[in-house]
Each structure stands twice: as structure tokens, then as C-alpha cells.
């Protein structure tokens, strides 16, 4: 029978059972309205995120929880994670959920007790620092074909936000109630017919609606499929330019994308991104015509790329935080270089799920254009060599943005 190991800060020991169980608890009760949050963050040799973390609200195939509703232990499959995902380190981060609508005392993470493999290893993380919101409390790594764990205590008073830039991954700090609401919304969406099976939009003759489109060469523009769906007539409008009728060249209901064409040359167009890496967290600017019934002026908003997949793990889409409204569909997401990295398509609307907005990835837009035989080689010289400010980006790009008007 193995002897129990009591870890102290900075100490390490071998994990004998690589299908590792880790029980957790707090030895002191948290304040009312606060809950313990835990996440496992896989890192490469340079301590950059390898894949998305496992949370108490989102387990992974390599990190399962004993009870979804009231979890108290993880079950880790270390060989599966390390060997298949090029992982060098796996860090356990503890933090505190709190309900922002409640007037609570300062959020503080005091201590977390960990027990590995039914008592083989024990570590009690404690801190005397004030206002700690998050801490890296354990690290698992592989040495000489053995898995080891190291007791850590890297505390932060700024919460998970202070870790995001360092590891280049977006971390989810929303309280459990938000995830419950989002999961309910996702479940409702799953029970609806998917895009490929849904019936056409039912419109009445003469009914009108609007969206946004952006030019990608002298005659073609990109917009969303749902903008031009069921339209008997499509036109584009821009201040200072004559109205133009447009024809639908190609549309893809799956990615919610469409190409439209005009007969007279357009004044300018935008370069589509060709190859982007490490864009998670990148600043983006959107330009479009939301709520055109109230104003036909071009609107500019700013945010960042907050996720690399869409709702229900849809790899065709990315998530971003720039505010959008009805009519924004078809707006480009612009990098500081002026390149289009995505096209606004949808938003999850709920009072507890703010800025959950989604865009079609540039790779799918490129594929759609290639299917239509449209080359983008002539647009590469439009990319700025140095990052542009938001006013510069707006001034450079606005003449490529068009209000789309549709009539049933």
C-alpha cells in the first residue's frame, strides 16, 4: 500500500495512476452568491494554450466530472491528453464565480483542498493575500515517461483576465446561471430544423428588409444568405452613389453566405484574409448598416475575436464581441491590417449572454468565391503593412460598404 504524500507549495511527486482522479473542495465556505470555479488548461512547451480548457460547466473527453449538477471530483485521462494533443503541461486554475447583479463583498479565493487517486496525494492550497480572484494551484507534467504533479500557488487579484493574454486563449468567466441559459438556448436550436432542412422564409409581396454587404472586387459583394433569402429584388445603396440593382451569383445556406453582382463598377473593395494564425483575442472592427429604419448612416463598432468556433461547436463560424444589431448581417470583421477575417451572421440574444455574436470565417468565404470562379489575387496589395487605428480603418474601408435592400 502506497504512503500518502502531503504536498507543500513548490513540491512535486509522481502520479502512479495515469487515469487520475482528483477530488476537490473548499475548507472554508464562500460568501453568499459565490461559487468555486475550476478549469484545466493544457499548455505546450512554450506555455501557450494547446486546446480549449475543461471547465466545471464544460467537461472534455480527457477530463470528466463525477456529477454534472454537483461535481466534487475530476477523472483525467493523462495519456490521451498528453500523447494526442502535444501537451507539455496541464494546469489547474481555481477561481471564484460571483453573481454580478448582487452587491457582494470583495471576491476572495481563500483555499482549495485537492486529493489525488483516492488519497495517494493531498494538497491544500491556501493564501493569506486579500482579494484573490484566481490562482494556478496545480501543474501536471511528464518526465522520463512518468507523470508528475507540482503544487503551485500563483495567485491573481485580477481573475482569469490576467491569464488570457499570457496563454493566448479566451477564458470563460461567466457565472453558472449564464451557462444554464445558453445551454437551454442551444437545446432549443438543436430541436429546430437545421439550415439545410428549414423551409424558405415566408414573405409577402412588397415586403422589404435590409442588411449589409461589402465589395470584394469591382463587381461582386459578399452578404449573408438570410439577407437575400426569398427576395424577388435585391439592390445596394451607398451615400453619394447611385442605387444599383444586384443579382445573386451564388449562395450557401450552410455557411449563411451569398455573392451578389452589380453591372456597374464599384468604387472600392476590401481584401479578404489569406492566412491568419493566432487571431484569438485579436482586435476587430465592424462596419455596417444596423437598424436602417432608424438611420441609413454607416455604423462602426469595435471588439475582439473571443472564440474560434461558433454555437454548438460549429467550426464554420467564429465568435466576436463587437456590438451588432439587426441589419448588421453581412458586415465585415476587419483586422487592423484592413483584411476581412469574417462576416457577421448571427447573435445569441439573451439578457445573460451578452456579446455572443458570430461570423462566417474567411476560409469559407474564400471557398465560396473560388466556387464562383472569382479570383482575389488583385486584392492582396490593399492590405496595410502597419496596423491602422479605428478611424483610419473606417476611412479606408467605408466606400466598400453597401446597404442591401431586399423586396419580396
mmCIF file of C-alpha atoms in Angstrom:
data_model
loop_
_atom_site.group_PDB
_atom_site.id
_atom_site.type_symbol
_atom_site.label_atom_id
_atom_site.label_comp_id
_atom_site.label_asym_id
_atom_site.label_seq_id
_atom_site.Cartn_x
_atom_site.Cartn_y
_atom_site.Cartn_z
ATOM 1 C CA UNK A 1 0.000 0.000 0.000
ATOM 2 C CA UNK A 2 1.453 3.351 -1.070
ATOM 3 C CA UNK A 3 2.115 6.022 1.510
ATOM 4 C CA UNK A 4 0.068 9.215 1.333
ATOM 5 C CA UNK A 5 2.058 12.205 0.060
ATOM 6 C CA UNK A 6 1.247 15.605 1.539
ATOM 7 C CA UNK A 7 2.359 18.248 -0.954
ATOM 8 C CA UNK A 8 3.604 21.650 0.100
ATOM 9 C CA UNK A 9 3.944 24.682 -2.136
ATOM 10 C CA UNK A 10 6.530 24.036 -4.864
ATOM 11 C CA UNK A 11 6.883 20.305 -4.141
ATOM 12 C CA UNK A 12 6.289 17.613 -6.759
ATOM 13 C CA UNK A 13 5.606 13.878 -6.767
ATOM 14 C CA UNK A 14 4.903 11.026 -9.179
ATOM 15 C CA UNK A 15 1.315 10.209 -10.163
ATOM 16 C CA UNK A 16 1.204 6.419 -10.186
ATOM 17 C CA UNK A 17 -2.253 6.030 -11.745
ATOM 18 C CA UNK A 18 -2.372 7.879 -15.074
ATOM 19 C CA UNK A 19 -6.190 7.590 -15.165
ATOM 20 C CA UNK A 20 -6.052 10.117 -12.391
ATOM 21 C CA UNK A 21 -8.933 11.024 -10.050
ATOM 22 C CA UNK A 22 -8.807 14.427 -8.340
ATOM 23 C CA UNK A 23 -11.352 15.308 -5.666
ATOM 24 C CA UNK A 24 -11.756 18.960 -4.727
ATOM 25 C CA UNK A 25 -13.458 21.028 -2.063
ATOM 26 C CA UNK A 26 -13.168 24.311 -0.195
ATOM 27 C CA UNK A 27 -12.366 24.069 3.506
ATOM 28 C CA UNK A 28 -13.959 27.461 4.179
ATOM 29 C CA UNK A 29 -17.397 28.418 2.881
ATOM 30 C CA UNK A 30 -17.530 31.060 0.171
ATOM 31 C CA UNK A 31 -19.627 34.190 0.545
ATOM 32 C CA UNK A 32 -23.292 34.044 -0.456
ATOM 33 C CA UNK A 33 -23.641 34.281 -4.251
ATOM 34 C CA UNK A 34 -20.105 32.994 -4.890
ATOM 35 C CA UNK A 35 -19.078 29.571 -6.180
ATOM 36 C CA UNK A 36 -15.787 27.808 -6.764
ATOM 37 C CA UNK A 37 -14.758 27.568 -10.385
ATOM 38 C CA UNK A 38 -12.096 25.181 -11.699
ATOM 39 C CA UNK A 39 -10.579 24.744 -15.135
ATOM 40 C CA UNK A 40 -7.853 22.551 -16.619
ATOM 41 C CA UNK A 41 -5.682 24.404 -19.132
ATOM 42 C CA UNK A 42 -3.450 22.310 -21.470
ATOM 43 C CA UNK A 43 -0.229 24.102 -22.488
ATOM 44 C CA UNK A 44 2.595 23.394 -24.925
ATOM 45 C CA UNK A 45 6.320 23.580 -24.189
ATOM 46 C CA UNK A 46 6.187 27.388 -24.520
ATOM 47 C CA UNK A 47 3.276 27.510 -22.050
ATOM 48 C CA UNK A 48 0.777 28.580 -24.684
ATOM 49 C CA UNK A 49 -2.698 27.050 -24.802
ATOM 50 C CA UNK A 50 -2.904 23.904 -26.932
ATOM 51 C CA UNK A 51 -6.666 23.393 -26.898
ATOM 52 C CA UNK A 52 -9.724 24.734 -25.114
ATOM 53 C CA UNK A 53 -9.873 24.239 -21.330
ATOM 54 C CA UNK A 54 -12.105 21.862 -19.393
ATOM 55 C CA UNK A 55 -14.489 23.663 -17.015
ATOM 56 C CA UNK A 56 -16.945 22.561 -14.358
ATOM 57 C CA UNK A 57 -19.655 23.552 -16.849
ATOM 58 C CA UNK A 58 -17.871 22.012 -19.853
ATOM 59 C CA UNK A 59 -16.075 18.697 -19.382
ATOM 60 C CA UNK A 60 -13.884 17.090 -22.067
ATOM 61 C CA UNK A 61 -13.254 13.517 -23.163
ATOM 62 C CA UNK A 62 -9.953 13.677 -21.235
ATOM 63 C CA UNK A 63 -11.464 15.436 -18.188
ATOM 64 C CA UNK A 64 -14.763 14.030 -16.922
ATOM 65 C CA UNK A 65 -16.721 15.033 -13.812
ATOM 66 C CA UNK A 66 -18.331 12.660 -11.345
ATOM 67 C CA UNK A 67 -21.588 14.618 -11.188
ATOM 68 C CA UNK A 68 -22.702 17.249 -13.689
ATOM 69 C CA UNK A 69 -25.096 19.006 -11.296
ATOM 70 C CA UNK A 70 -22.983 18.855 -8.134
ATOM 71 C CA UNK A 71 -19.418 17.878 -9.090
ATOM 72 C CA UNK A 72 -16.789 17.041 -6.488
ATOM 73 C CA UNK A 73 -14.109 15.141 -8.485
ATOM 74 C CA UNK A 74 -12.419 15.051 -11.884
ATOM 75 C CA UNK A 75 -11.331 11.938 -13.757
ATOM 76 C CA UNK A 76 -8.358 12.733 -16.010
ATOM 77 C CA UNK A 77 -7.043 10.553 -18.828
ATOM 78 C CA UNK A 78 -3.490 11.873 -18.892
ATOM 79 C CA UNK A 79 -2.056 9.643 -21.681
ATOM 80 C CA UNK A 80 -4.920 10.586 -24.005
ATOM 81 C CA UNK A 81 -4.418 14.297 -23.444
ATOM 82 C CA UNK A 82 -0.611 14.480 -23.451
ATOM 83 C CA UNK A 83 0.119 11.990 -26.227
ATOM 84 C CA UNK A 84 -2.584 13.046 -28.698
ATOM 85 C CA UNK A 85 -2.510 16.817 -28.275
ATOM 86 C CA UNK A 86 1.210 17.638 -27.923
ATOM 87 C CA UNK A 87 0.641 18.808 -24.342
ATOM 88 C CA UNK A 88 3.633 19.555 -22.117
ATOM 89 C CA UNK A 89 1.874 20.995 -19.051
ATOM 90 C CA UNK A 90 -1.644 20.776 -17.624
ATOM 91 C CA UNK A 91 -2.515 23.484 -15.117
ATOM 92 C CA UNK A 92 -5.433 23.534 -12.690
ATOM 93 C CA UNK A 93 -6.767 27.040 -12.149
ATOM 94 C CA UNK A 94 -9.156 27.824 -9.321
ATOM 95 C CA UNK A 95 -11.271 30.972 -9.333
ATOM 96 C CA UNK A 96 -14.496 32.342 -7.899
ATOM 97 C CA UNK A 97 -17.774 32.736 -9.747
ATOM 98 C CA UNK A 98 -19.905 35.571 -8.472
ATOM 99 C CA UNK A 99 -23.267 36.934 -9.484
ATOM 100 C CA UNK A 100 -22.527 40.497 -10.712
ATOM 101 C CA UNK A 101 -26.062 41.706 -10.016
ATOM 102 C CA UNK A 102 -25.591 41.131 -6.260
ATOM 103 C CA UNK A 103 -23.918 43.706 -4.048
ATOM 104 C CA UNK A 104 -21.286 41.395 -2.579
ATOM 105 C CA UNK A 105 -18.150 41.947 -0.525
ATOM 106 C CA UNK A 106 -14.821 41.656 -2.338
ATOM 107 C CA UNK A 107 -14.430 38.341 -4.145
ATOM 108 C CA UNK A 108 -11.811 36.240 -2.402
ATOM 109 C CA UNK A 109 -10.461 32.758 -3.059
ATOM 110 C CA UNK A 110 -9.136 31.502 0.288
ATOM 111 C CA UNK A 111 -8.321 27.840 -0.059
ATOM 112 C CA UNK A 112 -8.923 24.696 -2.116
ATOM 113 C CA UNK A 113 -8.289 21.135 -0.986
ATOM 114 C CA UNK A 114 -7.193 18.537 -3.597
ATOM 115 C CA UNK A 115 -6.977 14.766 -3.128
ATOM 116 C CA UNK A 116 -5.471 12.661 -5.943
ATOM 117 C CA UNK A 117 -6.165 8.988 -6.587
ATOM 118 C CA UNK A 118 -8.249 8.291 -3.503
ATOM 119 C CA UNK A 119 -5.808 9.725 -1.001
ATOM 120 C CA UNK A 120 -2.415 8.911 -2.560
ATOM 121 C CA UNK A 121 -1.608 12.619 -2.844
ATOM 122 C CA UNK A 122 -3.070 15.575 -0.969
ATOM 123 C CA UNK A 123 -2.559 19.314 -1.407
ATOM 124 C CA UNK A 124 -4.283 22.125 0.412
ATOM 125 C CA UNK A 125 -3.890 25.450 -1.375
ATOM 126 C CA UNK A 126 -4.192 28.420 0.963
ATOM 127 C CA UNK A 127 -3.484 32.114 0.648
ATOM 128 C CA UNK A 128 -3.392 34.991 3.062
ATOM 129 C CA UNK A 129 -3.467 37.586 0.294
ATOM 130 C CA UNK A 130 -6.514 39.837 0.078
ATOM 131 C CA UNK A 131 -8.970 39.926 -2.829
ATOM 132 C CA UNK A 132 -7.529 36.913 -4.685
ATOM 133 C CA UNK A 133 -9.889 36.036 -7.543
ATOM 134 C CA UNK A 134 -7.946 33.244 -9.274
ATOM 135 C CA UNK A 135 -4.889 31.075 -8.724
ATOM 136 C CA UNK A 136 -2.918 28.384 -10.543
ATOM 137 C CA UNK A 137 -2.851 25.692 -7.869
ATOM 138 C CA UNK A 138 -1.550 22.519 -9.550
ATOM 139 C CA UNK A 139 0.530 21.572 -12.565
ATOM 140 C CA UNK A 140 0.835 18.120 -14.145
ATOM 141 C CA UNK A 141 3.724 17.338 -16.491
ATOM 142 C CA UNK A 142 5.570 14.344 -17.942
ATOM 143 C CA UNK A 143 9.207 13.471 -17.210
ATOM 144 C CA UNK A 144 11.063 10.260 -18.109
ATOM 145 C CA UNK A 145 7.809 8.537 -19.112
ATOM 146 C CA UNK A 146 6.275 9.360 -15.736
ATOM 147 C CA UNK A 147 3.517 11.824 -14.918
ATOM 148 C CA UNK A 148 4.223 14.179 -12.048
ATOM 149 C CA UNK A 149 2.289 16.913 -10.282
ATOM 150 C CA UNK A 150 3.634 20.092 -8.727
ATOM 151 C CA UNK A 151 1.885 22.163 -6.055
ATOM 152 C CA UNK A 152 1.541 25.811 -7.109
ATOM 153 C CA UNK A 153 0.056 28.963 -5.656
ATOM 154 C CA UNK A 154 0.305 31.672 -8.325
ATOM 155 C CA UNK A 155 -2.499 33.969 -7.195
ATOM 156 C CA UNK A 156 -4.078 36.872 -9.080
ATOM 157 C CA UNK A 157 -6.289 39.696 -7.859
ATOM 158 C CA UNK A 158 -7.421 40.324 -11.453
ATOM 159 C CA UNK A 159 -9.044 36.945 -12.031
ATOM 160 C CA UNK A 160 -8.858 34.932 -15.244
ATOM 161 C CA UNK A 161 -8.477 38.040 -17.401
ATOM 162 C CA UNK A 162 -4.837 38.398 -16.350
ATOM 163 C CA UNK A 163 -4.058 34.933 -17.743
ATOM 164 C CA UNK A 164 -5.735 35.256 -21.151
ATOM 165 C CA UNK A 165 -3.076 37.292 -22.931
ATOM 166 C CA UNK A 166 -0.238 35.233 -21.473
ATOM 167 C CA UNK A 167 -1.551 31.870 -22.698
ATOM 168 C CA UNK A 168 -3.303 33.266 -25.819
ATOM 169 C CA UNK A 169 -6.686 31.747 -25.162
ATOM 170 C CA UNK A 170 -10.074 33.194 -24.267
ATOM 171 C CA UNK A 171 -11.180 32.035 -20.802
ATOM 172 C CA UNK A 172 -14.826 31.850 -19.795
ATOM 173 C CA UNK A 173 -15.585 33.837 -16.620
ATOM 174 C CA UNK A 174 -19.387 33.852 -16.828
ATOM 175 C CA UNK A 175 -21.339 32.518 -13.837
ATOM 176 C CA UNK A 176 -23.039 29.088 -13.920
ATOM 177 C CA UNK A 177 -26.504 30.603 -14.350
ATOM 178 C CA UNK A 178 -25.420 32.057 -17.697
ATOM 179 C CA UNK A 179 -24.276 28.661 -18.973
ATOM 180 C CA UNK A 180 -27.577 27.118 -17.989
ATOM 181 C CA UNK A 181 -29.422 29.728 -20.049
ATOM 182 C CA UNK A 182 -27.057 29.317 -23.007
ATOM 183 C CA UNK A 183 -27.408 25.529 -22.910
ATOM 184 C CA UNK A 184 -31.188 25.900 -22.905
ATOM 185 C CA UNK A 185 -30.989 28.183 -25.934
ATOM 186 C CA UNK A 186 -28.666 25.732 -27.689
ATOM 187 C CA UNK A 187 -31.008 22.845 -26.922
ATOM 188 C CA UNK A 188 -33.904 24.775 -28.428
ATOM 189 C CA UNK A 189 -31.807 25.430 -31.510
ATOM 190 C CA UNK A 190 -30.952 21.720 -31.802
ATOM 191 C CA UNK A 191 -34.637 20.807 -31.783
ATOM 192 C CA UNK A 192 -35.319 23.186 -34.665
ATOM 193 C CA UNK A 193 -34.809 22.017 -38.253
ATOM 194 C CA UNK A 194 -31.250 22.679 -39.349
ATOM 195 C CA UNK A 195 -30.405 25.229 -42.001
ATOM 196 C CA UNK A 196 -30.332 22.693 -44.786
ATOM 197 C CA UNK A 197 -33.808 21.386 -43.904
ATOM 198 C CA UNK A 198 -35.596 24.595 -42.940
ATOM 199 C CA UNK A 199 -38.423 25.909 -45.146
ATOM 200 C CA UNK A 200 -37.851 29.103 -47.152
ATOM 201 C CA UNK A 201 -38.571 32.409 -45.449
ATOM 202 C CA UNK A 202 -42.231 33.273 -45.867
ATOM 203 C CA UNK A 203 -42.560 36.818 -47.190
ATOM 204 C CA UNK A 204 -45.439 38.785 -48.622
ATOM 205 C CA UNK A 205 -45.288 40.536 -51.979
ATOM 206 C CA UNK A 206 -43.881 44.019 -51.486
ATOM 207 C CA UNK A 207 -42.368 43.276 -48.063
ATOM 208 C CA UNK A 208 -38.936 44.920 -47.613
ATOM 209 C CA UNK A 209 -35.941 44.334 -45.344
ATOM 210 C CA UNK A 210 -32.272 45.331 -45.213
ATOM 211 C CA UNK A 211 -28.796 44.058 -44.435
ATOM 212 C CA UNK A 212 -25.164 44.863 -45.200
ATOM 213 C CA UNK A 213 -22.790 43.840 -47.995
ATOM 214 C CA UNK A 214 -19.149 44.589 -48.743
ATOM 215 C CA UNK A 215 -17.375 44.650 -52.101
ATOM 216 C CA UNK A 216 -14.568 42.186 -52.751
ATOM 217 C CA UNK A 217 -13.821 43.181 -56.366
ATOM 218 C CA UNK A 218 -15.138 45.788 -58.850
ATOM 219 C CA UNK A 219 -18.390 43.884 -59.473
ATOM 220 C CA UNK A 220 -19.004 41.424 -56.609
ATOM 221 C CA UNK A 221 -20.119 41.810 -52.998
ATOM 222 C CA UNK A 222 -20.497 39.370 -50.107
ATOM 223 C CA UNK A 223 -23.522 39.260 -47.812
ATOM 224 C CA UNK A 224 -25.457 36.674 -45.796
ATOM 225 C CA UNK A 225 -27.745 34.102 -47.325
ATOM 226 C CA UNK A 226 -30.513 35.001 -44.883
ATOM 227 C CA UNK A 227 -30.330 38.636 -46.069
ATOM 228 C CA UNK A 228 -31.173 37.825 -49.694
ATOM 229 C CA UNK A 229 -33.286 34.719 -48.993
ATOM 230 C CA UNK A 230 -36.715 34.802 -50.725
ATOM 231 C CA UNK A 231 -36.035 38.236 -52.230
ATOM 232 C CA UNK A 232 -37.621 38.950 -55.595
ATOM 233 C CA UNK A 233 -35.414 42.032 -55.974
ATOM 234 C CA UNK A 234 -32.062 42.954 -54.412
ATOM 235 C CA UNK A 235 -30.480 46.396 -54.522
ATOM 236 C CA UNK A 236 -27.488 48.105 -52.923
ATOM 237 C CA UNK A 237 -27.208 51.711 -51.767
ATOM 238 C CA UNK A 238 -24.376 53.956 -50.599
ATOM 239 C CA UNK A 239 -24.414 57.643 -49.774
ATOM 240 C CA UNK A 240 -23.137 59.682 -52.730
ATOM 241 C CA UNK A 241 -23.540 56.763 -55.147
ATOM 242 C CA UNK A 242 -26.457 55.838 -57.456
ATOM 243 C CA UNK A 243 -28.616 52.921 -56.280
ATOM 244 C CA UNK A 244 -27.786 49.677 -58.066
ATOM 245 C CA UNK A 245 -29.723 46.513 -58.686
ATOM 246 C CA UNK A 246 -27.860 43.330 -57.779
ATOM 247 C CA UNK A 247 -28.144 39.733 -58.911
ATOM 248 C CA UNK A 248 -27.430 36.702 -56.723
ATOM 249 C CA UNK A 249 -24.469 34.823 -58.220
ATOM 250 C CA UNK A 250 -24.074 32.023 -55.663
ATOM 251 C CA UNK A 251 -25.404 31.320 -52.178
ATOM 252 C CA UNK A 252 -24.659 28.744 -49.492
ATOM 253 C CA UNK A 253 -27.326 28.147 -46.870
ATOM 254 C CA UNK A 254 -24.970 26.057 -44.706
ATOM 255 C CA UNK A 255 -22.468 28.855 -44.071
ATOM 256 C CA UNK A 256 -25.130 31.585 -44.464
ATOM 257 C CA UNK A 257 -23.150 33.292 -47.240
ATOM 258 C CA UNK A 258 -24.017 34.731 -50.628
ATOM 259 C CA UNK A 259 -22.293 36.500 -53.533
ATOM 260 C CA UNK A 260 -24.174 39.259 -55.349
ATOM 261 C CA UNK A 261 -23.128 41.095 -58.527
ATOM 262 C CA UNK A 262 -23.741 44.576 -59.905
ATOM 263 C CA UNK A 263 -23.338 45.669 -63.517
ATOM 264 C CA UNK A 264 -21.501 48.978 -62.945
ATOM 265 C CA UNK A 265 -18.023 49.079 -61.340
ATOM 266 C CA UNK A 266 -17.850 49.646 -57.581
ATOM 267 C CA UNK A 267 -15.633 52.458 -56.244
ATOM 268 C CA UNK A 268 -13.547 50.265 -53.890
ATOM 269 C CA UNK A 269 -13.352 46.847 -52.322
ATOM 270 C CA UNK A 270 -11.815 45.036 -49.357
ATOM 271 C CA UNK A 271 -9.070 42.381 -49.208
ATOM 272 C CA UNK A 272 -10.092 39.012 -47.819
ATOM 273 C CA UNK A 273 -7.613 37.476 -45.357
ATOM 274 C CA UNK A 274 -5.486 34.785 -46.944
ATOM 275 C CA UNK A 275 -3.718 33.230 -43.971
ATOM 276 C CA UNK A 276 -4.211 34.133 -40.311
ATOM 277 C CA UNK A 277 -2.734 32.481 -37.239
ATOM 278 C CA UNK A 278 -3.133 33.272 -33.541
ATOM 279 C CA UNK A 279 -6.149 35.524 -34.122
ATOM 280 C CA UNK A 280 -7.873 34.621 -30.847
ATOM 281 C CA UNK A 281 -8.166 37.859 -28.909
ATOM 282 C CA UNK A 282 -7.284 39.961 -31.965
ATOM 283 C CA UNK A 283 -8.947 43.373 -32.196
ATOM 284 C CA UNK A 284 -11.587 43.632 -34.934
ATOM 285 C CA UNK A 285 -13.727 46.444 -36.326
ATOM 286 C CA UNK A 286 -17.147 46.004 -37.936
ATOM 287 C CA UNK A 287 -18.811 48.407 -40.365
ATOM 288 C CA UNK A 288 -22.442 48.004 -41.339
ATOM 289 C CA UNK A 289 -25.965 49.362 -41.541
ATOM 290 C CA UNK A 290 -27.854 48.168 -38.447
ATOM 291 C CA UNK A 291 -31.381 49.380 -37.759
ATOM 292 C CA UNK A 292 -31.540 51.094 -41.157
ATOM 293 C CA UNK A 293 -35.160 52.061 -40.499
ATOM 294 C CA UNK A 294 -33.805 54.481 -37.892
ATOM 295 C CA UNK A 295 -30.713 55.630 -39.782
ATOM 296 C CA UNK A 296 -29.070 54.832 -43.103
ATOM 297 C CA UNK A 297 -25.678 56.002 -41.833
ATOM 298 C CA UNK A 298 -22.768 53.574 -41.714
ATOM 299 C CA UNK A 299 -22.109 52.407 -38.131
ATOM 300 C CA UNK A 300 -18.700 51.387 -36.754
ATOM 301 C CA UNK A 301 -18.177 49.168 -33.684
ATOM 302 C CA UNK A 302 -15.114 47.522 -32.208
ATOM 303 C CA UNK A 303 -14.386 44.362 -30.218
ATOM 304 C CA UNK A 304 -12.226 41.276 -30.413
ATOM 305 C CA UNK A 305 -12.322 37.681 -31.603
ATOM 306 C CA UNK A 306 -13.463 35.853 -28.474
ATOM 307 C CA UNK A 307 -13.762 32.289 -29.811
ATOM 308 C CA UNK A 308 -12.664 30.258 -32.826
ATOM 309 C CA UNK A 309 -15.820 28.153 -33.133
ATOM 310 C CA UNK A 310 -19.490 29.012 -33.259
ATOM 311 C CA UNK A 311 -22.603 27.898 -31.439
ATOM 312 C CA UNK A 312 -22.806 24.117 -30.887
ATOM 313 C CA UNK A 313 -19.081 23.858 -31.801
ATOM 314 C CA UNK A 314 -19.768 24.933 -35.404
ATOM 315 C CA UNK A 315 -16.313 25.180 -36.995
ATOM 316 C CA UNK A 316 -17.644 27.331 -39.846
ATOM 317 C CA UNK A 317 -18.056 30.301 -37.528
ATOM 318 C CA UNK A 318 -16.043 32.348 -35.029
ATOM 319 C CA UNK A 319 -17.284 34.365 -32.037
ATOM 320 C CA UNK A 320 -16.648 38.078 -31.549
ATOM 321 C CA UNK A 321 -17.592 40.818 -29.081
ATOM 322 C CA UNK A 322 -18.232 43.930 -31.208
ATOM 323 C CA UNK A 323 -21.874 45.043 -30.646
ATOM 324 C CA UNK A 324 -24.246 44.314 -33.541
ATOM 325 C CA UNK A 325 -27.951 44.833 -34.230
ATOM 326 C CA UNK A 326 -30.487 43.691 -36.846
ATOM 327 C CA UNK A 327 -29.186 44.866 -40.212
ATOM 328 C CA UNK A 328 -25.547 44.146 -39.291
ATOM 329 C CA UNK A 329 -25.722 40.782 -41.060
ATOM 330 C CA UNK A 330 -23.199 40.813 -43.900
ATOM 331 C CA UNK A 331 -20.865 43.288 -42.186
ATOM 332 C CA UNK A 332 -17.141 42.514 -42.474
ATOM 333 C CA UNK A 333 -14.906 41.847 -39.477
ATOM 334 C CA UNK A 334 -11.759 43.851 -40.207
ATOM 335 C CA UNK A 335 -8.339 43.213 -38.723
ATOM 336 C CA UNK A 336 -6.129 46.264 -38.031
ATOM 337 C CA UNK A 337 -4.399 45.480 -41.362
ATOM 338 C CA UNK A 338 -7.671 46.098 -43.231
ATOM 339 C CA UNK A 339 -8.201 42.419 -44.078
ATOM 340 C CA UNK A 340 -11.629 40.807 -43.786
ATOM 341 C CA UNK A 341 -11.330 37.913 -41.350
ATOM 342 C CA UNK A 342 -15.052 37.106 -41.156
ATOM 343 C CA UNK A 343 -18.594 38.193 -41.999
ATOM 344 C CA UNK A 344 -21.271 38.911 -39.368
ATOM 345 C CA UNK A 345 -24.036 36.304 -39.479
ATOM 346 C CA UNK A 346 -25.888 35.941 -36.159
ATOM 347 C CA UNK A 347 -26.132 36.734 -32.455
ATOM 348 C CA UNK A 348 -27.388 34.774 -29.436
ATOM 349 C CA UNK A 349 -29.855 37.182 -27.851
ATOM 350 C CA UNK A 350 -30.377 36.808 -24.109
ATOM 351 C CA UNK A 351 -30.109 39.185 -21.168
ATOM 352 C CA UNK A 352 -27.450 36.970 -19.524
ATOM 353 C CA UNK A 353 -25.493 36.180 -22.709
ATOM 354 C CA UNK A 354 -24.039 39.466 -23.890
ATOM 355 C CA UNK A 355 -21.850 39.880 -26.963
ATOM 356 C CA UNK A 356 -22.276 36.287 -28.137
ATOM 357 C CA UNK A 357 -22.011 37.238 -31.801
ATOM 358 C CA UNK A 358 -20.900 35.009 -34.655
ATOM 359 C CA UNK A 359 -19.239 35.466 -38.041
ATOM 360 C CA UNK A 360 -18.537 33.236 -41.034
ATOM 361 C CA UNK A 361 -14.810 32.505 -41.215
ATOM 362 C CA UNK A 362 -12.786 33.933 -44.090
ATOM 363 C CA UNK A 363 -11.790 30.423 -45.211
ATOM 364 C CA UNK A 364 -15.406 29.617 -46.101
ATOM 365 C CA UNK A 365 -15.847 32.954 -47.838
ATOM 366 C CA UNK A 366 -12.737 32.210 -49.919
ATOM 367 C CA UNK A 367 -14.088 28.773 -50.804
ATOM 368 C CA UNK A 368 -17.418 30.277 -51.887
ATOM 369 C CA UNK A 369 -15.661 32.801 -54.116
ATOM 370 C CA UNK A 370 -13.467 30.080 -55.601
ATOM 371 C CA UNK A 371 -16.604 28.036 -56.378
ATOM 372 C CA UNK A 372 -17.901 31.029 -58.341
ATOM 373 C CA UNK A 373 -14.583 31.366 -60.205
ATOM 374 C CA UNK A 374 -13.775 34.712 -58.580
ATOM 375 C CA UNK A 375 -10.056 35.374 -58.053
ATOM 376 C CA UNK A 376 -8.778 37.564 -55.222
ATOM 377 C CA UNK A 377 -5.171 37.901 -56.370
ATOM 378 C CA UNK A 378 -5.669 41.560 -57.240
ATOM 379 C CA UNK A 379 -6.688 42.470 -53.660
ATOM 380 C CA UNK A 380 -3.500 41.490 -51.830
ATOM 381 C CA UNK A 381 -1.948 44.944 -52.322
ATOM 382 C CA UNK A 382 -4.847 46.500 -50.359
ATOM 383 C CA UNK A 383 -3.547 45.137 -47.063
ATOM 384 C CA UNK A 384 -1.877 47.693 -44.790
ATOM 385 C CA UNK A 385 1.702 46.879 -43.778
ATOM 386 C CA UNK A 386 1.213 48.636 -40.423
ATOM 387 C CA UNK A 387 -1.820 48.369 -38.111
ATOM 388 C CA UNK A 388 -4.441 51.058 -38.665
ATOM 389 C CA UNK A 389 -6.371 52.928 -35.993
ATOM 390 C CA UNK A 390 -10.143 52.533 -35.974
ATOM 391 C CA UNK A 391 -10.698 55.982 -37.606
ATOM 392 C CA UNK A 392 -8.106 55.148 -40.288
ATOM 393 C CA UNK A 393 -9.698 51.752 -40.879
ATOM 394 C CA UNK A 394 -13.148 53.299 -41.147
ATOM 395 C CA UNK A 395 -11.993 55.993 -43.582
ATOM 396 C CA UNK A 396 -10.144 53.470 -45.760
ATOM 397 C CA UNK A 397 -12.963 50.899 -45.879
ATOM 398 C CA UNK A 398 -16.264 52.793 -45.815
ATOM 399 C CA UNK A 399 -16.606 53.188 -49.596
ATOM 400 C CA UNK A 400 -16.651 49.364 -49.926
ATOM 401 C CA UNK A 401 -19.685 49.037 -47.597
ATOM 402 C CA UNK A 402 -23.215 48.961 -49.024
ATOM 403 C CA UNK A 403 -26.705 48.887 -47.557
ATOM 404 C CA UNK A 404 -28.572 45.932 -49.043
ATOM 405 C CA UNK A 405 -32.297 46.430 -49.658
ATOM 406 C CA UNK A 406 -34.495 43.437 -50.472
ATOM 407 C CA UNK A 407 -38.121 43.220 -51.582
ATOM 408 C CA UNK A 408 -40.336 40.164 -51.559
#
